[in-house]
Coordinates of C-alpha atoms and ligand atoms in Angstrom, one line a residue:
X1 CA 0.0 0.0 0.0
X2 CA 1.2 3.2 -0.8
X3 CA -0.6 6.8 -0.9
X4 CA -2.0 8.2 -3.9
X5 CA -2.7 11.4 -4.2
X6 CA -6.9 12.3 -5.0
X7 CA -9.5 14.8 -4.8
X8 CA -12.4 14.0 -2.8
X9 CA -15.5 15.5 -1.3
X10 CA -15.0 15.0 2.4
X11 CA -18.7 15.2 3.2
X12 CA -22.2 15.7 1.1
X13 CA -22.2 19.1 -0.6
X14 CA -18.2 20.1 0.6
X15 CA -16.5 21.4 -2.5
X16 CA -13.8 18.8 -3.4
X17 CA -10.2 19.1 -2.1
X18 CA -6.8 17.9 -2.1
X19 CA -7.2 14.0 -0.8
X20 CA -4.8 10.8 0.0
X21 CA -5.6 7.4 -0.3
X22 CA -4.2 4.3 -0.8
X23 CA -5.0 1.4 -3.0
X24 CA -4.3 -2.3 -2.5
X25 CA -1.7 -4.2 -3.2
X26 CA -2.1 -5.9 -6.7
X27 CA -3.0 -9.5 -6.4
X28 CA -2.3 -12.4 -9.4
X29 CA -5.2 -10.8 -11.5
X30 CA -5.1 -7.3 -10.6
X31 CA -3.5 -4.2 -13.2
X32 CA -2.0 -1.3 -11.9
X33 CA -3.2 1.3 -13.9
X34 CA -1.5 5.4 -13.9
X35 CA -4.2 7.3 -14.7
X36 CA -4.1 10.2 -17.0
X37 CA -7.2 11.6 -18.0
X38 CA -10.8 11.1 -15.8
X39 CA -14.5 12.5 -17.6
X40 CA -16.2 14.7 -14.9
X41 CA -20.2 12.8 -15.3
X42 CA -23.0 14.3 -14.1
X43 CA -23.6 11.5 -11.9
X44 CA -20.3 12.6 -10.3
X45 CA -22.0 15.9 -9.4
X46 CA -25.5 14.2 -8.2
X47 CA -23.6 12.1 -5.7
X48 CA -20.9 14.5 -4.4
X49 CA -23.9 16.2 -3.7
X50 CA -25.8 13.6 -1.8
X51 CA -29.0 14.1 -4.5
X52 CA -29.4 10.4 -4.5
X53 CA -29.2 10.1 -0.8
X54 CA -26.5 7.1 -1.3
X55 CA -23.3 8.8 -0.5
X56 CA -20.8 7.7 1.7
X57 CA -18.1 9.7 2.3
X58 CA -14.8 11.2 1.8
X59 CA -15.7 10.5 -1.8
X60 CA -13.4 10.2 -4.7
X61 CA -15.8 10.2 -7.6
X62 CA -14.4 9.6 -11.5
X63 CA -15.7 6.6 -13.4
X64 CA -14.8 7.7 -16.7
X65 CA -11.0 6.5 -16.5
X66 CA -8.5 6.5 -19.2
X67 CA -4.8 5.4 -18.3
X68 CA -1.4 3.4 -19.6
X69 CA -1.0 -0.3 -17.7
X70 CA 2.2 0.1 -14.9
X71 CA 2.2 -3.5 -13.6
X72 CA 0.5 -7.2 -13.8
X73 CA -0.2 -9.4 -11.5
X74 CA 0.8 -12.8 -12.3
X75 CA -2.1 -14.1 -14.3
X76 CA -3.0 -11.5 -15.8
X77 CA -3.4 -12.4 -19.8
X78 CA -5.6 -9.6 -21.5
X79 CA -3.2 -6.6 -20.3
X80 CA 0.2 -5.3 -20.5
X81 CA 2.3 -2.8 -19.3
X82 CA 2.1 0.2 -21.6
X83 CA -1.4 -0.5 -22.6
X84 CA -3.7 2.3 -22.6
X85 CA -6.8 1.0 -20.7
X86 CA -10.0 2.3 -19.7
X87 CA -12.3 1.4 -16.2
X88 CA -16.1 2.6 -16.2
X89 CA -18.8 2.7 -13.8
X90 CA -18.0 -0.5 -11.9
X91 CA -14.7 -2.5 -11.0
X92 CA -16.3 -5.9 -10.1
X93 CA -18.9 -8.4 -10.1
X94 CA -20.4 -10.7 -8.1
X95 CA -19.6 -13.3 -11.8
X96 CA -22.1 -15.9 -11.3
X97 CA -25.6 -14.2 -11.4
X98 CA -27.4 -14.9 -14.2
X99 CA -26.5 -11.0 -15.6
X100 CA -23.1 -11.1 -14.9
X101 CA -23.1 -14.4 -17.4
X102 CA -25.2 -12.9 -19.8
X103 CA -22.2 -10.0 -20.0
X104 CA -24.7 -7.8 -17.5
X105 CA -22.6 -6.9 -14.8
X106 CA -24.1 -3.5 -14.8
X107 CA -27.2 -5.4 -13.3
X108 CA -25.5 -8.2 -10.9
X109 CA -28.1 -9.5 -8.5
X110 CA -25.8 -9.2 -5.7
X111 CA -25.1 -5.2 -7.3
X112 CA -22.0 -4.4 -9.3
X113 CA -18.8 -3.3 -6.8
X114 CA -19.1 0.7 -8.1
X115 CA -15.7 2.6 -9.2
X116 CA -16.6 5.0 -6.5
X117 CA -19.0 5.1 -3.8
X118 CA -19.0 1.4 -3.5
X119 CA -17.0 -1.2 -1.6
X120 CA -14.8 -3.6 -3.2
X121 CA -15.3 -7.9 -3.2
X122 CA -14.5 -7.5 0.6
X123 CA -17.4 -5.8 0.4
X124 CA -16.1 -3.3 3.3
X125 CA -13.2 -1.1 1.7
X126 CA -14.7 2.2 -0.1
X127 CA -13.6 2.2 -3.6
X128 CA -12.1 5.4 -4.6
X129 CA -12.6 6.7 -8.6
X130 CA -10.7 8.0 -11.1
X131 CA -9.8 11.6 -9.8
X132 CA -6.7 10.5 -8.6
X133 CA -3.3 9.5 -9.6
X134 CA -3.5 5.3 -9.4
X135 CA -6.2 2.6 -9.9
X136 CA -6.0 -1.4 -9.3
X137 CA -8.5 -3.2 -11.1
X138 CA -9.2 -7.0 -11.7
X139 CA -7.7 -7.3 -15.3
X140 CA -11.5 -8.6 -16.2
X141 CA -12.9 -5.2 -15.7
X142 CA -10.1 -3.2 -17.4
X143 CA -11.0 -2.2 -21.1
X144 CA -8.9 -1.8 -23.9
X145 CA -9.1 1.8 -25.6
X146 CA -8.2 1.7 -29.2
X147 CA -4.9 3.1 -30.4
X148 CA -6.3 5.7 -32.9
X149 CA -8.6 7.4 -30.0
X150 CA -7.1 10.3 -28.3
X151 CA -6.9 9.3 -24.7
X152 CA -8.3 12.4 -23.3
X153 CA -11.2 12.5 -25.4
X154 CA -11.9 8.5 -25.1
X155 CA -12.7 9.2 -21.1
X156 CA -15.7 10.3 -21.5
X157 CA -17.0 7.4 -23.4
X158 CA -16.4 4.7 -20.8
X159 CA -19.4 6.4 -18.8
X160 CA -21.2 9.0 -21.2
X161 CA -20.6 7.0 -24.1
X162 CA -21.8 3.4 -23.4
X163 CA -25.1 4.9 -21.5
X164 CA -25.8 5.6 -24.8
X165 CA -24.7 3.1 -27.0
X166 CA -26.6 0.2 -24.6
X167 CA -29.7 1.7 -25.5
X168 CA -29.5 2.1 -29.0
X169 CA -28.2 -1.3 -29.8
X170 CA -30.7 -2.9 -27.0
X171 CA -33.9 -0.6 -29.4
X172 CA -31.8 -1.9 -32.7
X173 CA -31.3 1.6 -34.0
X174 CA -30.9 1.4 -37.7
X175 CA -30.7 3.2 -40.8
X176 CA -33.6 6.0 -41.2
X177 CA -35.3 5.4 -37.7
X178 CA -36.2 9.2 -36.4
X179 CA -34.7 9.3 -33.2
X180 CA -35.0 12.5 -30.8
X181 CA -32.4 13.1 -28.1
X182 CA -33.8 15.2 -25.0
X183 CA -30.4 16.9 -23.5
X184 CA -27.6 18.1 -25.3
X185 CA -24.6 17.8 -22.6
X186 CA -22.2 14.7 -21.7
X187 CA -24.6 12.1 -22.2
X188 CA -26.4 13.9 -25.2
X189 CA -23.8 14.6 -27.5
X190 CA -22.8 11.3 -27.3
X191 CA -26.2 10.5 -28.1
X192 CA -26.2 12.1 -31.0
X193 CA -23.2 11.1 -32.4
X194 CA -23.8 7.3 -31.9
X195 CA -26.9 7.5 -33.2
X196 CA -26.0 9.4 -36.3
X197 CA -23.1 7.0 -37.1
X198 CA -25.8 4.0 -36.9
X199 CA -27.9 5.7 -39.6
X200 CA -30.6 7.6 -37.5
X201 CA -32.3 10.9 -38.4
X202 CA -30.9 12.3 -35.0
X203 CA -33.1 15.7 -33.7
X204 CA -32.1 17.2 -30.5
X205 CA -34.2 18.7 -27.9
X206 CA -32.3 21.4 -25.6
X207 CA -33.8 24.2 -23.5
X208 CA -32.2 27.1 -25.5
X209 CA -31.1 27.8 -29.4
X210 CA -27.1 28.1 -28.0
X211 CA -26.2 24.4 -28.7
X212 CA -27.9 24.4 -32.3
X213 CA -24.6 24.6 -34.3
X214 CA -23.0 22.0 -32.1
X215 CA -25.8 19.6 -32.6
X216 CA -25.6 19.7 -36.3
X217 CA -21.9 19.6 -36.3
X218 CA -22.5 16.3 -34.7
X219 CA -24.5 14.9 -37.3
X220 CA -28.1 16.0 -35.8
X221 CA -30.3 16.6 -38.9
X222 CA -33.0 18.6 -37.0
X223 CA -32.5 21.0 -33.3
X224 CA -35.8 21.9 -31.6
X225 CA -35.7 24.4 -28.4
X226 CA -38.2 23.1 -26.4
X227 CA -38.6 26.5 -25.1
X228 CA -40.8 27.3 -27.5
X229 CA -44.4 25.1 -27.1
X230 CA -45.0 24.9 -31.1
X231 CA -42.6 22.1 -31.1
X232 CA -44.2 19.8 -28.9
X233 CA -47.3 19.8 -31.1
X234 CA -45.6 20.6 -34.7
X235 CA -43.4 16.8 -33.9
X236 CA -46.5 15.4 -32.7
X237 CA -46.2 11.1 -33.1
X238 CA -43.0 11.9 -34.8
X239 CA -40.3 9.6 -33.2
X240 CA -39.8 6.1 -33.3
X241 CA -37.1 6.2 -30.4
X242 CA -36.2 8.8 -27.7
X243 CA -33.4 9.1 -25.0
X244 CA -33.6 11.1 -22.7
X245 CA -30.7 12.5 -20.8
X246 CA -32.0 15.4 -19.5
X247 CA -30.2 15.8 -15.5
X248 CA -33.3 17.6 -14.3
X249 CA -37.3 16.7 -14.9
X250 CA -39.1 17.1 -18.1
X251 CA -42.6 17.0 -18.6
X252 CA -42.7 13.3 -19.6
X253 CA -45.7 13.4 -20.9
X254 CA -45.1 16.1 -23.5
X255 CA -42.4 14.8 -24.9
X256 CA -43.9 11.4 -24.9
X257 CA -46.8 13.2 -27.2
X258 CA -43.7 13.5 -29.9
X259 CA -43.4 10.0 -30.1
X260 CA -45.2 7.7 -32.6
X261 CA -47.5 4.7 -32.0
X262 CA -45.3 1.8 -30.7
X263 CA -42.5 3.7 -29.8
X264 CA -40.3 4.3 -26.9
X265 CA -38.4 6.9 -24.6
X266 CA -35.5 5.4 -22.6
X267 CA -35.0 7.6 -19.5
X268 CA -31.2 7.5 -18.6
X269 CA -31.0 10.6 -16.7
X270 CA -31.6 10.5 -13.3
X271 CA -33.3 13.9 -11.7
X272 CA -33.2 14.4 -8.2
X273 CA -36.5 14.2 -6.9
X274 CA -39.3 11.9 -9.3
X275 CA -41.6 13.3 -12.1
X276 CA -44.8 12.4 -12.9
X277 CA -46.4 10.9 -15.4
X278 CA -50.2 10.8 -16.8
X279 CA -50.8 6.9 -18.1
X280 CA -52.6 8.6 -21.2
X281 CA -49.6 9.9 -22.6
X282 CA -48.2 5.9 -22.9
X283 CA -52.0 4.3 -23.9
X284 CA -53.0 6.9 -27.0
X285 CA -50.2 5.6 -29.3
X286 CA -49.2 2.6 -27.2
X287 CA -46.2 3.9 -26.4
X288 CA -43.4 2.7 -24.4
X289 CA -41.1 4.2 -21.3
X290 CA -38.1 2.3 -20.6
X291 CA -34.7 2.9 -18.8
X292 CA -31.0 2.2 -18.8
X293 CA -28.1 1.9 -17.1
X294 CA -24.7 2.0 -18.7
X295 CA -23.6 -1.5 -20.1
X296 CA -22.2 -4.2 -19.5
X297 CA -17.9 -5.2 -20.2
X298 CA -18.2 -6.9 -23.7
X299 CA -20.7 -4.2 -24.9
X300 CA -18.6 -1.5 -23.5
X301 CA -15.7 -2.9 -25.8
X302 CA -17.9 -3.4 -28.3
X303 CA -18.8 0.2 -28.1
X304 CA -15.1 1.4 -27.9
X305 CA -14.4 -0.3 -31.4
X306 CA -17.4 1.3 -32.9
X307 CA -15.9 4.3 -32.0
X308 CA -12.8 3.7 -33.1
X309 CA -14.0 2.2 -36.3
X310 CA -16.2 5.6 -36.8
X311 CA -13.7 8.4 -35.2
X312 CA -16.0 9.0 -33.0
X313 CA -14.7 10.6 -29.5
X314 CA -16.1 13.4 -27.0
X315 CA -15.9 16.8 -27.2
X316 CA -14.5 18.2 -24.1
X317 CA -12.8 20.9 -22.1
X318 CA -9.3 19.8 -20.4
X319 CA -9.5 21.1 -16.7
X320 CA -6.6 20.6 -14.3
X321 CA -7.8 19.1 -10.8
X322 CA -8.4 22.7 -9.4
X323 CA -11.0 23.9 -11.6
X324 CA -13.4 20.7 -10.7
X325 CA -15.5 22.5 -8.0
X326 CA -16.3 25.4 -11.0
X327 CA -16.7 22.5 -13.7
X328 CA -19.4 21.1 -11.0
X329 CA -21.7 24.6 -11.0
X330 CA -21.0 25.1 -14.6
X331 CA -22.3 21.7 -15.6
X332 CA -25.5 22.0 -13.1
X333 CA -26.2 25.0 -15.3
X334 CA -25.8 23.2 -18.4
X335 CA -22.6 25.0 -19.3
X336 CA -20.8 22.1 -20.8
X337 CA -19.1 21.5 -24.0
X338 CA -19.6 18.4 -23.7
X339 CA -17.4 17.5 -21.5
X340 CA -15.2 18.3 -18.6
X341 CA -11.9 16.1 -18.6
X342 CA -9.5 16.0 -15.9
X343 CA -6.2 16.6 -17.0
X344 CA -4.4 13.8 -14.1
X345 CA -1.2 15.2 -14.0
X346 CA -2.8 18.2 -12.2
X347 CA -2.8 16.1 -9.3
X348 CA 0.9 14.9 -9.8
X349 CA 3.0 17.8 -8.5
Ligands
NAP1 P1 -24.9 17.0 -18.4 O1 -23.6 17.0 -19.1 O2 -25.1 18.0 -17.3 O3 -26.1 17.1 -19.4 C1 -27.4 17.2 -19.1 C2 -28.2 18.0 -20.1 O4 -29.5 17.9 -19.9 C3 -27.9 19.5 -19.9 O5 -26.8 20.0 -20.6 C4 -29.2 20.1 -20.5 O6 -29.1 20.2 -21.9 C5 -30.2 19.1 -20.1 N1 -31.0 19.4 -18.9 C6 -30.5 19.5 -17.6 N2 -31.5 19.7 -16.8 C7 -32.6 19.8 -17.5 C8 -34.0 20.0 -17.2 N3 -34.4 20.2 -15.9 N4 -34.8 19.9 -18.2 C9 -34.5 19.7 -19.5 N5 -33.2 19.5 -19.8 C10 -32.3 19.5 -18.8 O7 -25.2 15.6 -17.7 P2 -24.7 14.1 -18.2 O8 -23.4 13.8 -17.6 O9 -24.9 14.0 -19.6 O10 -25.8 13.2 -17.4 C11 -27.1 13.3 -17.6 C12 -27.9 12.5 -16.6 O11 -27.7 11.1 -16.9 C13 -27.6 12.7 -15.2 O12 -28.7 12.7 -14.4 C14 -26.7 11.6 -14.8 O13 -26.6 11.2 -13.5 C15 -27.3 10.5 -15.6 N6 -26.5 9.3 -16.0 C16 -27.1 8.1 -16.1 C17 -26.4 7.0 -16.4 C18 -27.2 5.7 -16.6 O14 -26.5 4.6 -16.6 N7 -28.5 5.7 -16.8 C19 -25.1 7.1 -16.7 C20 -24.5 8.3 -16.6 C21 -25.2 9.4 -16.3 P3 -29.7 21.4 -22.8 O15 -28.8 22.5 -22.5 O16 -29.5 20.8 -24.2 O17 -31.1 21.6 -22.5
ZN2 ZN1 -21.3 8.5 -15.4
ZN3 ZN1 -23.6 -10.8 -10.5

């Protein structure tokens, strides 16, 4: 055990600080992993901030981890030093549920070991995520980011990225399907330019007309500020497939109303407090509301060769370690583009 230097929240709502912690020794199967860059996620902000009530604390948050391999245990066969490597939203699994077999760790029945704001197999020891200097991970939960993928702007896809891509591929986005995506931060531009490289007619739905140049340059065909009431009923039955990544509450059942017969919104953001929801909105055109969380290892892979094979990577703004407590506020107000990145050797001096 050695320390490592972090930034952590020491308590609900306390702006982050300077932090040390240590990680394990590295068993037979575990990587060592130097981290370089870390995505700052939404859900990073919500849970800082206690707005799911689930926090324990001092808090490291980062789950969108990008780094170069240091050392291998013994048995470890899918790794080597000098590899860059990615870790997500979760660092273990229980790996005999019937999910975790099925390549669905994300919903393990005995509940995935989180990056942060989890315990590890011993199910005691916090984990600690990706704003900080090192990470050990079981070499099974360690992705591989392709070589043609900038490092810093792959991060953001190992949380922001496959959220998205899960859906997509679970609904079989193809060619031609009109697919609306409610949010245009982390999340949604990702959204957008998944779904665009699949083949969809992508439309984006944002609060304000600032992010319309953006969108398009990210292969939206249509922008609609939802400001403005006409387009709720101008896009009436419209959609085959929504996401929504909105951080805050919408009025499901208006956007719901843009939505054609048989088709579906999958909610991925996660407000604070509930919304409501009028069953009419669903029965009129039979429509659907689902949900999603993340993905699970080989899909995440999956997703990081699609993106390699397509160029596809985030947009984001490099922010040494300091700035993180600004990036928060900035993000809550939807100032993003797209993406906040920690830049790790901030927290090397
Ligand atoms: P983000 O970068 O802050 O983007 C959220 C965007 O949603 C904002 O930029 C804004 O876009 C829009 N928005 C925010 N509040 C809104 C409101 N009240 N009404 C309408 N639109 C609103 O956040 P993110 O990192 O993409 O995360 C989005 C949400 O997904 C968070 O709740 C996060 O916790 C959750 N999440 C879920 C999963 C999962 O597995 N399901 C994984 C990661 C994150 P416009 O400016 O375009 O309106
Ligand atoms: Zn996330
Ligand atoms: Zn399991």
């Amino acid at each position: 055990m050695h320390p490592i230097n972090a930034y952590a929240a020491e308590k609900a709502k306390a702006p982050l600080k300077s932090f040390v912690i240590q990680r394990r020794e590295p068993g037979p199967h575990d990587v060592v992993i130097e981290i370089l860059y870390c995505g700052v996620c939404h859900s990073d902000v919500h849970q800082a901030r206690d707005e799911w009530s689930n926090g324990t604390f001092p808090m490291v948050p980062g789950h969108e981890i990008v780094g170069k391999v240091t050392s291998v245990g013994s048995s470890v066969t899918q790794h080597k030093v000098g590899d860059s490597v990615g870790v997500g939203c979760f660092v273990d699994s229980c790996r005999v549920c019937q999910p975790c077999k099925s390549h669905l760790q994300q919903y393990c029945e005995k509940g995935m070991n989180l990056t942060y704001n989890g315990v590890e197999k011993d199910a005691k020891t916090p984990t600690y995520g990706g704003y900080s200097t090192e990470i050990v991970v079981d070499e099974n939960y360690v992705l591989r980011i392709p070589s043609n993928l900038p490092l810093d702007k792959a991060a953001p896809l190992l949380c922001a990225g496959i959220t998205t891509y899960s859906p997509l591929r679970q609904w079989k986005i193809k060619t031609g399907d009109k697919v609306a995506v409610v949010g245009l931060g982390g999340l949604g531009h990702m959204a957008v330019k998944l779904a665009a490289a699949m083949g969809a007619e992508v439309t984006v739905l944002s609060t304000s007309n600032k992010k319309k140049d953006d969108a398009m340059r990210f292969g939206a065909k249509n922008f609609l500020n939802t400001s403005d009431e006409s387009v709720f009923t101008n896009h009436a039955n419209y959609f085959d497939f929504m996401i929504n990544t909105a951080a805050g509450n919408i009025d499901l059942g208006k956007y719901l109303s843009m939505i054609k017969l048989d088709g579906t919104m999958v909610c991925v953001g996660v407000p604070e407090s509930p919304g409501s929801l009028n069953a009419s909105a669903l029965i009129m055109k039979r429509r659907s509301i689902a949900g999603s969380l993340i993905g699970g290892l080989k899909e995440t892979q999956e997703m990081l060769d699609f993106c390699s094979a397509h160029n596809i990577t985030s947009d984001i703004e490099l922010i040494p370690v300091e700035k993180i407590n600004e990036a928060y506020d900035r993000m809550v107000k939807g100032d993003v583009r797209y993406r906040f990145v920690i830049d790790i050797n901030s927290l090397r001096k």
